[in-house]
């Protein structure tokens, strides 16, 4: 009987070890989860120090939306710069900077930008240390009429909402000083999707538009650095929600548009 039990234990061990190894291997493979629709760059951080090392350079033949996402299994901070040749619609300067720490599994750092035709590049600054950095990128040609609309907003003509969106607030921000002032309230039903577009032309001072209700918060939808929040869709739990404005020493204007259940109202 003892020999039989001992044999069973050996058999379980023989089967269990490969299964444990397979599980560990699968866990390692699942550290980085970049969707297949993205092209991917994988950087071994343990080869050398990097200072603004060029990782990727692309040429857009037409205006496009460019999505990027980043993951890393190293906790050490790495600076990733996304630089456009001319401009990034909605931003005050033609580049984005990310400080990437340890981000794995279903979490990632991500950004979607709208660029005119031209070159863009991605640069990395990091010290030599164990680990990897994975960057996924994807380009989507944008409808010419949609690009014109967003370009007008970028240039300060803010009253250019998407189809189906209704204006719920607009203001001249010059001389306006408010803290968490409610500018729009809405009651959300179950399974209701809310579309929100917020645009500002402010280039100085402080501007922040937030949406909050219950346990849900969406902060800094726009600021002087990120001036376009276009067609953000949320499906919050049923309840009462408020859109709030904080503003001080700012210039320019602010417009807020909302779309509910596919129809502006």
mmCIF file of C-alpha atoms in Angstrom:
data_model
loop_
_atom_site.group_PDB
_atom_site.id
_atom_site.type_symbol
_atom_site.label_atom_id
_atom_site.label_comp_id
_atom_site.label_asym_id
_atom_site.label_seq_id
_atom_site.Cartn_x
_atom_site.Cartn_y
_atom_site.Cartn_z
ATOM 1 C CA UNK A 1 0.000 0.000 0.000
ATOM 2 C CA UNK A 2 2.824 2.365 0.902
ATOM 3 C CA UNK A 3 4.556 1.575 -2.387
ATOM 4 C CA UNK A 4 1.343 2.338 -4.275
ATOM 5 C CA UNK A 5 0.881 5.710 -2.530
ATOM 6 C CA UNK A 6 4.555 6.520 -3.095
ATOM 7 C CA UNK A 7 4.194 5.680 -6.792
ATOM 8 C CA UNK A 8 1.099 7.888 -7.071
ATOM 9 C CA UNK A 9 2.959 10.766 -5.397
ATOM 10 C CA UNK A 10 5.856 10.377 -7.838
ATOM 11 C CA UNK A 11 3.408 10.340 -10.749
ATOM 12 C CA UNK A 12 1.644 13.483 -9.442
ATOM 13 C CA UNK A 13 5.011 15.193 -9.024
ATOM 14 C CA UNK A 14 6.051 14.179 -12.542
ATOM 15 C CA UNK A 15 2.821 15.602 -13.977
ATOM 16 C CA UNK A 16 2.704 18.613 -11.659
ATOM 17 C CA UNK A 17 6.155 20.024 -12.377
ATOM 18 C CA UNK A 18 5.580 20.447 -16.137
ATOM 19 C CA UNK A 19 2.156 21.987 -15.409
ATOM 20 C CA UNK A 20 3.749 24.452 -12.968
ATOM 21 C CA UNK A 21 6.405 25.302 -15.552
ATOM 22 C CA UNK A 22 3.717 25.779 -18.200
ATOM 23 C CA UNK A 23 1.697 28.000 -15.842
ATOM 24 C CA UNK A 24 4.753 30.133 -15.077
ATOM 25 C CA UNK A 25 5.534 30.382 -18.778
ATOM 26 C CA UNK A 26 1.972 31.474 -19.559
ATOM 27 C CA UNK A 27 2.096 34.054 -16.780
ATOM 28 C CA UNK A 28 5.295 35.420 -18.272
ATOM 29 C CA UNK A 29 3.702 35.587 -21.706
ATOM 30 C CA UNK A 30 0.699 37.411 -20.245
ATOM 31 C CA UNK A 31 2.770 40.178 -18.660
ATOM 32 C CA UNK A 32 2.332 42.199 -21.829
ATOM 33 C CA UNK A 33 -1.091 42.297 -23.418
ATOM 34 C CA UNK A 34 -0.896 44.392 -26.558
ATOM 35 C CA UNK A 35 -3.950 43.815 -28.791
ATOM 36 C CA UNK A 36 -3.163 42.213 -32.135
ATOM 37 C CA UNK A 37 -4.369 45.267 -34.042
ATOM 38 C CA UNK A 38 -1.296 47.170 -32.792
ATOM 39 C CA UNK A 39 2.146 47.014 -34.347
ATOM 40 C CA UNK A 40 4.627 46.427 -31.523
ATOM 41 C CA UNK A 41 8.106 47.500 -30.441
ATOM 42 C CA UNK A 42 9.865 45.553 -27.661
ATOM 43 C CA UNK A 43 12.883 47.167 -25.983
ATOM 44 C CA UNK A 44 15.363 45.246 -23.804
ATOM 45 C CA UNK A 45 16.177 47.800 -21.097
ATOM 46 C CA UNK A 46 19.201 45.839 -19.869
ATOM 47 C CA UNK A 47 21.517 46.575 -22.813
ATOM 48 C CA UNK A 48 22.613 50.200 -22.247
ATOM 49 C CA UNK A 49 21.659 53.656 -20.983
ATOM 50 C CA UNK A 50 19.506 55.643 -23.392
ATOM 51 C CA UNK A 51 19.101 59.393 -23.873
ATOM 52 C CA UNK A 52 16.410 60.364 -26.380
ATOM 53 C CA UNK A 53 17.097 57.208 -28.357
ATOM 54 C CA UNK A 54 14.914 57.007 -31.455
ATOM 55 C CA UNK A 55 12.642 53.951 -31.231
ATOM 56 C CA UNK A 56 10.239 54.660 -34.057
ATOM 57 C CA UNK A 57 9.836 57.132 -36.901
ATOM 58 C CA UNK A 58 6.757 57.149 -39.128
ATOM 59 C CA UNK A 59 5.541 59.267 -42.032
ATOM 60 C CA UNK A 60 1.802 59.931 -42.372
ATOM 61 C CA UNK A 61 0.679 60.545 -45.948
ATOM 62 C CA UNK A 62 -2.675 61.908 -44.734
ATOM 63 C CA UNK A 63 -4.223 63.139 -41.468
ATOM 64 C CA UNK A 64 -4.722 60.302 -39.001
ATOM 65 C CA UNK A 65 -5.550 59.263 -35.477
ATOM 66 C CA UNK A 66 -2.522 57.633 -33.889
ATOM 67 C CA UNK A 67 -2.994 55.320 -30.896
ATOM 68 C CA UNK A 68 -0.094 54.321 -28.694
ATOM 69 C CA UNK A 69 -0.010 52.101 -25.606
ATOM 70 C CA UNK A 70 2.884 51.268 -23.303
ATOM 71 C CA UNK A 71 3.646 48.487 -20.823
ATOM 72 C CA UNK A 72 6.757 47.580 -18.832
ATOM 73 C CA UNK A 73 7.742 44.941 -16.272
ATOM 74 C CA UNK A 74 10.334 47.279 -14.728
ATOM 75 C CA UNK A 75 9.448 49.638 -11.873
ATOM 76 C CA UNK A 76 12.242 52.055 -12.821
ATOM 77 C CA UNK A 77 10.869 55.193 -14.481
ATOM 78 C CA UNK A 78 11.440 55.566 -18.200
ATOM 79 C CA UNK A 79 10.752 58.740 -20.197
ATOM 80 C CA UNK A 80 8.945 58.175 -23.493
ATOM 81 C CA UNK A 81 8.448 61.163 -25.794
ATOM 82 C CA UNK A 82 5.957 61.219 -28.675
ATOM 83 C CA UNK A 83 6.955 64.052 -31.028
ATOM 84 C CA UNK A 84 5.064 65.313 -34.082
ATOM 85 C CA UNK A 85 6.677 67.188 -36.953
ATOM 86 C CA UNK A 86 4.110 70.000 -36.951
ATOM 87 C CA UNK A 87 1.316 69.917 -34.365
ATOM 88 C CA UNK A 88 -0.971 67.677 -32.361
ATOM 89 C CA UNK A 89 -4.564 68.855 -32.476
ATOM 90 C CA UNK A 90 -5.769 69.986 -29.066
ATOM 91 C CA UNK A 91 -2.310 70.345 -27.517
ATOM 92 C CA UNK A 92 -0.300 73.459 -26.855
ATOM 93 C CA UNK A 93 2.906 71.860 -28.154
ATOM 94 C CA UNK A 94 3.736 69.154 -30.705
ATOM 95 C CA UNK A 95 4.810 66.488 -28.213
ATOM 96 C CA UNK A 96 3.629 64.265 -25.378
ATOM 97 C CA UNK A 97 5.806 63.004 -22.531
ATOM 98 C CA UNK A 98 5.144 59.856 -20.505
ATOM 99 C CA UNK A 99 6.903 58.594 -17.388
ATOM 100 C CA UNK A 100 6.405 54.838 -17.542
ATOM 101 C CA UNK A 101 6.890 52.660 -14.473
ATOM 102 C CA UNK A 102 5.761 49.072 -13.992
ATOM 103 C CA UNK A 103 2.555 48.560 -15.980
ATOM 104 C CA UNK A 104 1.583 45.009 -16.974
ATOM 105 C CA UNK A 105 -1.368 42.711 -17.539
ATOM 106 C CA UNK A 106 -4.592 44.526 -18.367
ATOM 107 C CA UNK A 107 -3.158 47.923 -17.345
ATOM 108 C CA UNK A 108 -1.332 50.235 -19.748
ATOM 109 C CA UNK A 109 -0.438 53.850 -20.412
ATOM 110 C CA UNK A 110 -2.187 54.979 -23.577
ATOM 111 C CA UNK A 111 -2.936 58.013 -25.703
ATOM 112 C CA UNK A 112 -4.814 58.822 -28.905
ATOM 113 C CA UNK A 113 -3.727 61.845 -30.932
ATOM 114 C CA UNK A 114 -4.921 63.492 -34.136
ATOM 115 C CA UNK A 115 -2.083 64.508 -36.463
ATOM 116 C CA UNK A 116 -1.886 66.191 -39.861
ATOM 117 C CA UNK A 117 0.121 64.561 -42.623
ATOM 118 C CA UNK A 118 3.812 64.484 -41.757
ATOM 119 C CA UNK A 119 6.366 62.753 -39.572
ATOM 120 C CA UNK A 120 6.089 61.610 -35.977
ATOM 121 C CA UNK A 121 8.637 59.833 -33.792
ATOM 122 C CA UNK A 122 8.969 58.093 -30.421
ATOM 123 C CA UNK A 123 12.069 58.559 -28.228
ATOM 124 C CA UNK A 124 13.212 56.775 -25.049
ATOM 125 C CA UNK A 125 15.368 57.942 -22.150
ATOM 126 C CA UNK A 126 16.210 55.294 -19.526
ATOM 127 C CA UNK A 127 19.018 53.858 -17.431
ATOM 128 C CA UNK A 128 20.285 50.334 -17.993
ATOM 129 C CA UNK A 129 18.299 47.916 -15.830
ATOM 130 C CA UNK A 130 16.578 44.560 -16.086
ATOM 131 C CA UNK A 131 13.223 44.476 -17.800
ATOM 132 C CA UNK A 132 11.433 45.337 -20.996
ATOM 133 C CA UNK A 133 9.379 48.170 -22.435
ATOM 134 C CA UNK A 134 6.678 47.346 -24.963
ATOM 135 C CA UNK A 135 5.087 50.038 -27.140
ATOM 136 C CA UNK A 136 2.118 49.351 -29.384
ATOM 137 C CA UNK A 137 1.059 51.793 -32.081
ATOM 138 C CA UNK A 138 -1.742 51.993 -34.625
ATOM 139 C CA UNK A 139 -2.715 54.558 -37.274
ATOM 140 C CA UNK A 140 -6.252 55.253 -38.512
ATOM 141 C CA UNK A 141 -6.886 57.616 -41.457
ATOM 142 C CA UNK A 142 -9.371 60.269 -40.356
ATOM 143 C CA UNK A 143 -12.294 61.499 -42.435
ATOM 144 C CA UNK A 144 -11.253 64.788 -44.141
ATOM 145 C CA UNK A 145 -14.392 66.620 -42.944
ATOM 146 C CA UNK A 146 -13.769 65.428 -39.382
ATOM 147 C CA UNK A 147 -10.165 66.602 -39.548
ATOM 148 C CA UNK A 148 -11.310 70.032 -40.764
ATOM 149 C CA UNK A 149 -13.785 70.246 -37.851
ATOM 150 C CA UNK A 150 -11.128 69.368 -35.276
ATOM 151 C CA UNK A 151 -8.639 71.742 -36.912
ATOM 152 C CA UNK A 152 -11.118 74.604 -36.554
ATOM 153 C CA UNK A 153 -11.528 73.799 -32.866
ATOM 154 C CA UNK A 154 -7.735 73.620 -32.480
ATOM 155 C CA UNK A 155 -7.497 77.090 -34.037
ATOM 156 C CA UNK A 156 -10.075 78.539 -31.610
ATOM 157 C CA UNK A 157 -13.408 78.144 -33.431
ATOM 158 C CA UNK A 158 -14.941 76.089 -30.630
ATOM 159 C CA UNK A 159 -18.579 76.004 -31.724
ATOM 160 C CA UNK A 160 -18.016 72.952 -33.936
ATOM 161 C CA UNK A 161 -19.630 69.992 -32.150
ATOM 162 C CA UNK A 162 -19.930 66.506 -33.632
ATOM 163 C CA UNK A 163 -23.235 65.500 -35.182
ATOM 164 C CA UNK A 164 -25.931 64.827 -32.578
ATOM 165 C CA UNK A 165 -24.289 66.832 -29.786
ATOM 166 C CA UNK A 166 -26.129 69.721 -28.091
ATOM 167 C CA UNK A 167 -24.504 72.730 -26.438
ATOM 168 C CA UNK A 168 -25.136 72.758 -22.686
ATOM 169 C CA UNK A 169 -22.658 75.455 -21.627
ATOM 170 C CA UNK A 170 -20.385 78.126 -23.078
ATOM 171 C CA UNK A 171 -18.496 81.002 -21.493
ATOM 172 C CA UNK A 172 -15.796 83.600 -21.953
ATOM 173 C CA UNK A 173 -13.169 82.623 -19.385
ATOM 174 C CA UNK A 174 -11.438 86.009 -19.194
ATOM 175 C CA UNK A 175 -11.862 87.384 -15.668
ATOM 176 C CA UNK A 176 -13.837 84.327 -14.538
ATOM 177 C CA UNK A 177 -12.758 82.760 -11.236
ATOM 178 C CA UNK A 178 -14.761 79.765 -9.985
ATOM 179 C CA UNK A 179 -14.041 76.607 -8.002
ATOM 180 C CA UNK A 180 -16.003 73.431 -8.794
ATOM 181 C CA UNK A 181 -18.946 75.435 -10.100
ATOM 182 C CA UNK A 182 -21.729 73.215 -11.453
ATOM 183 C CA UNK A 183 -22.309 74.141 -15.090
ATOM 184 C CA UNK A 184 -24.564 71.233 -16.069
ATOM 185 C CA UNK A 185 -26.517 68.506 -14.264
ATOM 186 C CA UNK A 186 -27.933 65.319 -15.709
ATOM 187 C CA UNK A 187 -29.863 62.267 -14.546
ATOM 188 C CA UNK A 188 -28.528 59.035 -15.994
ATOM 189 C CA UNK A 189 -30.716 55.975 -16.484
ATOM 190 C CA UNK A 190 -29.593 52.347 -16.426
ATOM 191 C CA UNK A 191 -27.515 51.279 -19.456
ATOM 192 C CA UNK A 192 -27.452 54.830 -20.807
ATOM 193 C CA UNK A 193 -24.409 56.028 -22.722
ATOM 194 C CA UNK A 194 -23.491 59.704 -22.432
ATOM 195 C CA UNK A 195 -21.336 61.463 -25.030
ATOM 196 C CA UNK A 196 -19.342 64.490 -23.873
ATOM 197 C CA UNK A 197 -17.309 66.964 -25.921
ATOM 198 C CA UNK A 198 -15.457 69.799 -24.184
ATOM 199 C CA UNK A 199 -13.331 72.406 -25.957
ATOM 200 C CA UNK A 200 -11.346 75.374 -24.673
ATOM 201 C CA UNK A 201 -9.107 77.936 -26.329
ATOM 202 C CA UNK A 202 -7.445 78.914 -23.026
ATOM 203 C CA UNK A 203 -3.671 79.170 -23.245
ATOM 204 C CA UNK A 204 -2.896 80.660 -19.845
ATOM 205 C CA UNK A 205 -4.066 80.393 -16.254
ATOM 206 C CA UNK A 206 -5.886 77.351 -14.910
ATOM 207 C CA UNK A 207 -8.904 75.621 -16.444
ATOM 208 C CA UNK A 208 -10.352 72.248 -15.489
ATOM 209 C CA UNK A 209 -13.674 70.634 -16.376
ATOM 210 C CA UNK A 210 -14.677 67.578 -14.338
ATOM 211 C CA UNK A 211 -17.669 65.245 -14.271
ATOM 212 C CA UNK A 212 -18.700 63.518 -11.057
ATOM 213 C CA UNK A 213 -21.541 61.607 -9.463
ATOM 214 C CA UNK A 214 -21.868 58.735 -7.024
ATOM 215 C CA UNK A 215 -18.528 56.931 -6.921
ATOM 216 C CA UNK A 216 -17.540 57.901 -10.487
ATOM 217 C CA UNK A 217 -15.243 60.782 -11.405
ATOM 218 C CA UNK A 218 -13.755 62.016 -14.680
ATOM 219 C CA UNK A 219 -11.242 64.763 -13.985
ATOM 220 C CA UNK A 220 -9.489 67.383 -16.108
ATOM 221 C CA UNK A 221 -11.357 66.664 -19.333
ATOM 222 C CA UNK A 222 -9.637 69.773 -20.694
ATOM 223 C CA UNK A 223 -6.900 72.149 -19.525
ATOM 224 C CA UNK A 224 -4.633 74.793 -21.023
ATOM 225 C CA UNK A 225 -2.334 71.973 -22.197
ATOM 226 C CA UNK A 226 -5.006 69.538 -23.423
ATOM 227 C CA UNK A 227 -7.700 71.697 -24.980
ATOM 228 C CA UNK A 228 -9.886 69.180 -26.836
ATOM 229 C CA UNK A 229 -11.937 66.350 -25.328
ATOM 230 C CA UNK A 230 -13.935 65.060 -28.295
ATOM 231 C CA UNK A 231 -16.741 62.500 -28.167
ATOM 232 C CA UNK A 232 -15.807 60.879 -24.873
ATOM 233 C CA UNK A 233 -18.448 58.215 -24.198
ATOM 234 C CA UNK A 234 -19.230 56.919 -20.708
ATOM 235 C CA UNK A 235 -21.847 54.500 -19.371
ATOM 236 C CA UNK A 236 -21.971 55.307 -15.653
ATOM 237 C CA UNK A 237 -24.289 53.710 -13.093
ATOM 238 C CA UNK A 238 -27.754 55.241 -12.910
ATOM 239 C CA UNK A 239 -27.865 58.399 -10.809
ATOM 240 C CA UNK A 240 -27.288 62.135 -10.701
ATOM 241 C CA UNK A 241 -24.159 63.597 -12.290
ATOM 242 C CA UNK A 242 -22.694 67.074 -12.519
ATOM 243 C CA UNK A 243 -20.218 68.730 -14.844
ATOM 244 C CA UNK A 244 -18.119 71.254 -12.928
ATOM 245 C CA UNK A 245 -15.776 74.086 -13.898
ATOM 246 C CA UNK A 246 -12.722 75.357 -12.063
ATOM 247 C CA UNK A 247 -11.102 78.426 -13.599
ATOM 248 C CA UNK A 248 -8.659 81.179 -12.579
ATOM 249 C CA UNK A 249 -6.550 83.733 -14.474
ATOM 250 C CA UNK A 250 -7.494 82.129 -17.784
ATOM 251 C CA UNK A 251 -8.136 83.530 -21.220
ATOM 252 C CA UNK A 252 -10.136 82.214 -24.162
ATOM 253 C CA UNK A 253 -13.481 80.446 -24.205
ATOM 254 C CA UNK A 254 -15.073 77.172 -23.129
ATOM 255 C CA UNK A 255 -17.783 75.088 -24.819
ATOM 256 C CA UNK A 256 -19.445 71.931 -23.489
ATOM 257 C CA UNK A 257 -21.627 69.646 -25.630
ATOM 258 C CA UNK A 258 -23.557 66.527 -24.600
ATOM 259 C CA UNK A 259 -25.155 63.658 -26.513
ATOM 260 C CA UNK A 260 -27.556 61.183 -24.928
ATOM 261 C CA UNK A 261 -28.710 57.802 -26.253
ATOM 262 C CA UNK A 262 -27.631 58.678 -29.780
ATOM 263 C CA UNK A 263 -29.691 61.875 -29.919
ATOM 264 C CA UNK A 264 -28.769 65.356 -28.811
ATOM 265 C CA UNK A 265 -31.287 66.862 -26.396
#
